[in-house]
Amino acid sequence: MHRSAPRLSRILACAAVPVMLVVAGCSSDSGDAKDSGSGASASASAKKTEPTVEPAKFAELPDACSSSLGKKTIEDLVPKTKNKGGSPGTSSDTTSRGRCSWNGLDDNGVKGSQYRWLDVGYTRFDSDQSLGSGADRAKDEYTKQVAKAQATEGAEKTSAKPATGLGEQATAVTYGLTKSKEDFEYATVVARTGNVVVSVTYNGAGFAGAKTPSAADILKGAQKAAKEAVAAVGASGDDTEKSSASPSAEASASSSAKTDDKS
């Protein structure tokens, strides 16, 4: 009787081993499930907090030839314009790029002639998750165009100054340039409004003994054209404002209009 007690204890201990292993296995599975669920939750959370770029303000551009400048402005800045409708630049995507230029020679006989050339260019950028917002991309382009104007080959007495009243940022670059033995005065105004960069270049020269136009007059003309060209971007449409009205708001407005009609 006394000898059977130890044998019984050993049997019970051995029998308990598989049970403990099973319990341990269940505990391990439970932990894995929790870890898996936690990982999925963290992944979902990461996706939700991923930053999104600011929507582009403008989705289209004004026609550079027909909508950028008023007819009176073109007549004032480019007398005797060869093509009043302007000469359009080539672009494979008119929603992203547009350009137009005008030139004319005002012949005054023995008093000489005055030549003028005017160019308006637009560059628009969309917002892209990998490239950044349209506004930020336009800022980079704005900086490049100002630097390009300042680096014009053969330019003399180059000057760059901030221009006011033209979008979010603007710079006016002036310089002199000799071409075909004639002295030209140049002014390039580069401005940014939202996700659009506007560039206006105006130059002039006196031929056959006529005086070269003053740098101040050329700059004044370029700034006048730039103000109209920038304003034309805003007039072409603002996506943010258009999309702010929800379908329910539109329905409410329609219902209100009908009520007004009945009254």
Short mmCIF file of C-alpha atoms in Angstrom, two decimals:
data_model
loop_
_atom_site.label_atom_id
_atom_site.label_comp_id
_atom_site.label_asym_id
_atom_site.label_seq_id
_atom_site.Cartn_x
_atom_site.Cartn_y
_atom_site.Cartn_z
CA MET A 1 0.00 0.00 0.00
CA HIS A 2 2.77 2.45 0.88
CA ARG A 3 4.68 1.58 -2.34
CA SER A 4 1.72 2.33 -4.64
CA ALA A 5 1.44 5.99 -3.53
CA PRO A 6 4.66 7.14 -5.23
CA ARG A 7 3.68 5.29 -8.43
CA LEU A 8 0.30 7.03 -8.42
CA SER A 9 1.98 10.46 -8.03
CA ARG A 10 4.29 9.80 -10.99
CA ILE A 11 1.36 8.68 -13.18
CA LEU A 12 -0.64 11.80 -12.35
CA ALA A 13 2.35 14.09 -13.05
CA CYS A 14 2.95 12.53 -16.48
CA ALA A 15 -0.73 12.77 -17.33
CA ALA A 16 -0.70 16.50 -16.54
CA VAL A 17 2.07 17.32 -19.05
CA PRO A 18 -0.06 17.12 -22.25
CA VAL A 19 -2.75 19.23 -20.61
CA MET A 20 -0.26 21.99 -19.83
CA LEU A 21 1.07 21.91 -23.40
CA VAL A 22 -2.46 22.23 -24.78
CA VAL A 23 -3.18 25.16 -22.50
CA ALA A 24 0.09 26.82 -23.47
CA GLY A 25 -0.72 26.33 -27.15
CA CYS A 26 -4.14 27.96 -26.76
CA SER A 27 -2.59 30.89 -24.91
CA SER A 28 -0.07 31.36 -27.74
CA ASP A 29 -2.79 31.34 -30.42
CA SER A 30 -4.78 33.91 -28.48
CA GLY A 31 -1.74 36.19 -28.28
CA ASP A 32 -1.05 35.92 -32.02
CA ALA A 33 -4.63 36.86 -32.82
CA LYS A 34 -4.37 39.91 -30.62
CA ASP A 35 -1.07 40.93 -32.21
CA SER A 36 -2.54 40.46 -35.70
CA GLY A 37 -5.54 42.60 -34.87
CA SER A 38 -3.30 45.28 -33.38
CA GLY A 39 -1.15 45.38 -36.55
CA ALA A 40 -4.19 45.76 -38.80
CA SER A 41 -5.51 48.54 -36.58
CA ALA A 42 -2.16 50.37 -36.70
CA SER A 43 -2.04 50.04 -40.50
CA ALA A 44 -5.56 51.42 -40.85
CA SER A 45 -4.68 54.26 -38.50
CA ALA A 46 -1.58 55.10 -40.57
CA LYS A 47 -3.68 55.31 -43.74
CA LYS A 48 -6.22 57.58 -42.09
CA THR A 49 -3.56 60.04 -40.87
CA GLU A 50 -1.66 60.22 -44.19
CA PRO A 51 -1.50 63.95 -45.11
CA THR A 52 -3.26 65.08 -48.28
CA VAL A 53 -2.13 67.95 -50.49
CA GLU A 54 -4.15 71.14 -50.79
CA PRO A 55 -6.49 71.13 -53.83
CA ALA A 56 -5.44 73.31 -56.77
CA LYS A 57 -7.31 76.59 -56.78
CA PHE A 58 -7.66 77.03 -60.55
CA ALA A 59 -8.56 74.21 -62.93
CA GLU A 60 -8.33 76.18 -66.17
CA LEU A 61 -6.58 79.11 -67.82
CA PRO A 62 -7.93 82.09 -69.73
CA ASP A 63 -7.19 82.15 -73.44
CA ALA A 64 -3.95 84.11 -73.66
CA CYS A 65 -4.90 85.80 -76.95
CA SER A 66 -8.58 86.62 -76.44
CA SER A 67 -8.99 86.90 -72.66
CA SER A 68 -5.73 88.01 -71.05
CA LEU A 69 -5.74 91.67 -72.12
CA GLY A 70 -8.30 94.25 -73.17
CA LYS A 71 -8.23 95.50 -76.78
CA LYS A 72 -7.57 99.06 -75.61
CA THR A 73 -4.52 97.93 -73.63
CA ILE A 74 -3.08 96.14 -76.65
CA GLU A 75 -3.64 99.20 -78.85
CA ASP A 76 -1.96 101.49 -76.28
CA LEU A 77 1.06 99.27 -75.68
CA VAL A 78 1.57 98.04 -79.24
CA PRO A 79 0.62 100.77 -81.75
CA LYS A 80 0.13 99.60 -85.35
CA THR A 81 -0.23 96.00 -84.19
CA LYS A 82 0.28 93.56 -87.06
CA ASN A 83 -2.17 91.04 -85.66
CA LYS A 84 -4.71 92.50 -83.22
CA GLY A 85 -5.88 88.99 -82.34
CA GLY A 86 -2.34 88.06 -81.28
CA SER A 87 -0.06 85.21 -82.29
CA PRO A 88 -0.76 82.17 -80.07
CA GLY A 89 2.01 79.96 -78.79
CA THR A 90 1.90 76.22 -79.36
CA SER A 91 0.78 74.00 -76.47
CA SER A 92 -0.30 70.37 -76.29
CA ASP A 93 -2.28 71.08 -73.10
CA THR A 94 -4.07 74.43 -73.06
CA THR A 95 -5.35 73.82 -69.51
CA SER A 96 -1.73 73.88 -68.27
CA ARG A 97 0.04 76.30 -70.60
CA GLY A 98 -0.91 79.24 -72.80
CA ARG A 99 0.93 82.07 -74.55
CA CYS A 100 0.24 84.92 -76.94
CA SER A 101 2.28 87.79 -78.39
CA TRP A 102 1.73 91.03 -80.29
CA ASN A 103 4.18 93.26 -82.15
CA GLY A 104 3.94 96.40 -84.23
CA LEU A 105 6.00 99.13 -85.88
CA ASP A 106 4.72 102.69 -85.72
CA ASP A 107 6.41 104.32 -88.71
CA ASN A 108 6.77 108.09 -88.42
CA GLY A 109 8.65 108.67 -91.65
CA VAL A 110 11.69 110.94 -91.29
CA LYS A 111 11.08 111.09 -87.54
CA GLY A 112 11.88 107.43 -87.27
CA SER A 113 9.82 104.50 -86.04
CA GLN A 114 8.85 102.98 -82.75
CA TYR A 115 8.80 99.21 -82.35
CA ARG A 116 6.93 97.39 -79.56
CA TRP A 117 6.59 93.71 -78.63
CA LEU A 118 4.34 92.26 -75.92
CA ASP A 119 4.08 88.67 -74.70
CA VAL A 120 1.75 87.06 -72.14
CA GLY A 121 2.33 83.54 -70.82
CA TYR A 122 0.44 81.28 -68.37
CA THR A 123 1.60 78.12 -66.59
CA ARG A 124 -0.79 76.17 -64.35
CA PHE A 125 -0.04 73.29 -61.97
CA ASP A 126 -2.34 70.59 -60.56
CA SER A 127 -2.00 69.24 -57.03
CA ASP A 128 -0.36 65.83 -56.87
CA GLN A 129 0.08 63.59 -53.82
CA SER A 130 3.66 62.71 -54.83
CA LEU A 131 4.70 66.10 -56.29
CA GLY A 132 2.98 68.47 -53.87
CA SER A 133 0.21 71.07 -54.06
CA GLY A 134 -0.39 73.11 -57.18
CA ALA A 135 0.46 76.29 -55.27
CA ASP A 136 3.82 74.92 -54.07
CA ARG A 137 4.70 73.72 -57.56
CA ALA A 138 3.78 77.15 -58.94
CA LYS A 139 6.08 78.78 -56.36
CA ASP A 140 8.99 76.75 -57.72
CA GLU A 141 8.14 77.72 -61.30
CA TYR A 142 7.81 81.37 -60.28
CA THR A 143 11.32 81.34 -58.82
CA LYS A 144 12.72 79.69 -61.97
CA GLN A 145 11.11 82.23 -64.30
CA VAL A 146 12.39 85.21 -62.28
CA ALA A 147 15.91 83.73 -62.34
CA LYS A 148 15.63 83.09 -66.09
CA ALA A 149 14.66 86.71 -66.77
CA GLN A 150 17.58 87.94 -64.68
CA ALA A 151 19.99 85.67 -66.56
CA THR A 152 19.04 86.91 -70.06
CA GLU A 153 22.11 86.66 -72.25
CA GLY A 154 23.56 90.04 -73.20
CA ALA A 155 21.34 91.95 -70.75
CA GLU A 156 22.71 95.20 -69.33
CA LYS A 157 21.81 97.07 -66.15
CA THR A 158 19.58 94.25 -64.95
CA SER A 159 17.37 95.09 -61.99
CA ALA A 160 14.82 92.97 -60.11
CA LYS A 161 12.30 94.44 -57.66
CA PRO A 162 9.12 93.17 -55.97
CA ALA A 163 5.90 94.25 -57.71
CA THR A 164 2.78 94.98 -55.67
CA GLY A 165 -0.88 94.28 -56.39
CA LEU A 166 -0.18 91.21 -58.53
CA GLY A 167 -1.37 87.95 -56.98
CA GLU A 168 0.41 86.39 -54.00
CA GLN A 169 3.91 87.29 -55.19
CA ALA A 170 5.40 89.20 -58.12
CA THR A 171 8.76 90.47 -59.36
CA ALA A 172 9.58 93.00 -62.08
CA VAL A 173 12.86 92.50 -63.95
CA THR A 174 14.18 95.31 -66.18
CA TYR A 175 17.23 95.42 -68.44
CA GLY A 176 18.64 96.81 -71.65
CA LEU A 177 19.57 94.72 -74.66
CA THR A 178 21.25 95.52 -77.99
CA LYS A 179 19.93 93.63 -81.00
CA SER A 180 20.79 94.29 -84.66
CA LYS A 181 22.65 97.42 -83.53
CA GLU A 182 19.46 98.81 -81.96
CA ASP A 183 19.02 99.50 -78.26
CA PHE A 184 15.99 97.81 -76.69
CA GLU A 185 14.46 98.34 -73.28
CA TYR A 186 12.92 95.26 -71.64
CA ALA A 187 10.63 94.63 -68.69
CA THR A 188 9.48 91.19 -67.56
CA VAL A 189 6.90 90.85 -64.80
CA VAL A 190 6.48 87.40 -63.25
CA ALA A 191 3.55 86.88 -60.87
CA ARG A 192 1.93 83.96 -59.08
CA THR A 193 -1.74 83.68 -58.21
CA GLY A 194 -2.68 80.40 -56.54
CA ASN A 195 -1.40 77.55 -58.69
CA VAL A 196 -0.85 79.72 -61.79
CA VAL A 197 2.27 81.62 -62.86
CA VAL A 198 1.78 84.64 -65.13
CA SER A 199 4.66 86.06 -67.14
CA VAL A 200 4.48 89.32 -69.13
CA THR A 201 7.38 90.62 -71.22
CA TYR A 202 7.27 94.02 -72.89
CA ASN A 203 10.04 95.63 -74.92
CA GLY A 204 10.57 98.49 -77.32
CA ALA A 205 13.14 100.27 -79.46
CA GLY A 206 13.46 103.37 -81.63
CA PHE A 207 14.38 102.78 -85.27
CA ALA A 208 15.78 105.10 -87.93
CA GLY A 209 16.92 107.77 -85.51
CA ALA A 210 13.92 107.65 -83.17
CA LYS A 211 14.64 107.71 -79.44
CA THR A 212 14.71 104.52 -77.42
CA PRO A 213 11.70 104.37 -75.07
CA SER A 214 12.52 105.01 -71.43
CA ALA A 215 12.94 102.07 -69.04
CA ALA A 216 10.26 103.63 -66.82
CA ASP A 217 7.68 103.69 -69.64
CA ILE A 218 8.40 100.10 -70.64
CA LEU A 219 8.10 98.94 -67.03
CA LYS A 220 4.85 100.85 -66.59
CA GLY A 221 3.41 99.17 -69.69
CA ALA A 222 4.50 95.71 -68.53
CA GLN A 223 2.92 96.21 -65.11
CA LYS A 224 -0.34 97.39 -66.64
CA ALA A 225 -0.52 94.30 -68.85
CA ALA A 226 0.44 92.03 -65.94
CA LYS A 227 -2.38 93.32 -63.75
CA GLU A 228 -4.94 92.51 -66.46
CA ALA A 229 -3.39 89.11 -67.18
CA VAL A 230 -3.46 88.13 -63.49
CA ALA A 231 -7.04 89.37 -63.06
CA ALA A 232 -8.07 87.25 -66.06
CA VAL A 233 -7.01 84.09 -64.18
CA GLY A 234 -9.48 84.82 -61.38
CA ALA A 235 -12.20 85.56 -63.91
CA SER A 236 -11.73 82.18 -65.60
CA GLY A 237 -13.12 80.27 -62.59
CA ASP A 238 -12.28 79.15 -59.08
CA ASP A 239 -12.73 75.42 -58.43
CA THR A 240 -12.72 75.84 -54.67
CA GLU A 241 -15.64 78.23 -54.74
CA LYS A 242 -17.55 76.17 -57.32
CA SER A 243 -17.20 72.92 -55.32
CA SER A 244 -18.13 74.48 -51.97
CA ALA A 245 -21.86 74.31 -52.73
CA SER A 246 -23.16 70.85 -51.79
CA PRO A 247 -26.08 69.15 -53.62
CA SER A 248 -28.30 69.77 -50.58
CA ALA A 249 -27.39 73.44 -50.59
CA GLU A 250 -28.22 73.68 -54.30
CA ALA A 251 -31.54 71.91 -53.71
CA SER A 252 -32.33 74.33 -50.89
CA ALA A 253 -31.51 77.29 -53.11
CA SER A 254 -33.73 75.88 -55.87
CA SER A 255 -36.60 75.37 -53.43
CA SER A 256 -36.17 78.91 -52.12
CA ALA A 257 -36.25 80.27 -55.67
CA LYS A 258 -39.50 78.44 -56.41
CA THR A 259 -41.05 79.82 -53.21
CA ASP A 260 -40.06 83.33 -54.25
CA ASP A 261 -41.65 82.81 -57.67
CA LYS A 262 -44.93 81.73 -56.08
CA SER A 263 -45.00 84.74 -53.76
#
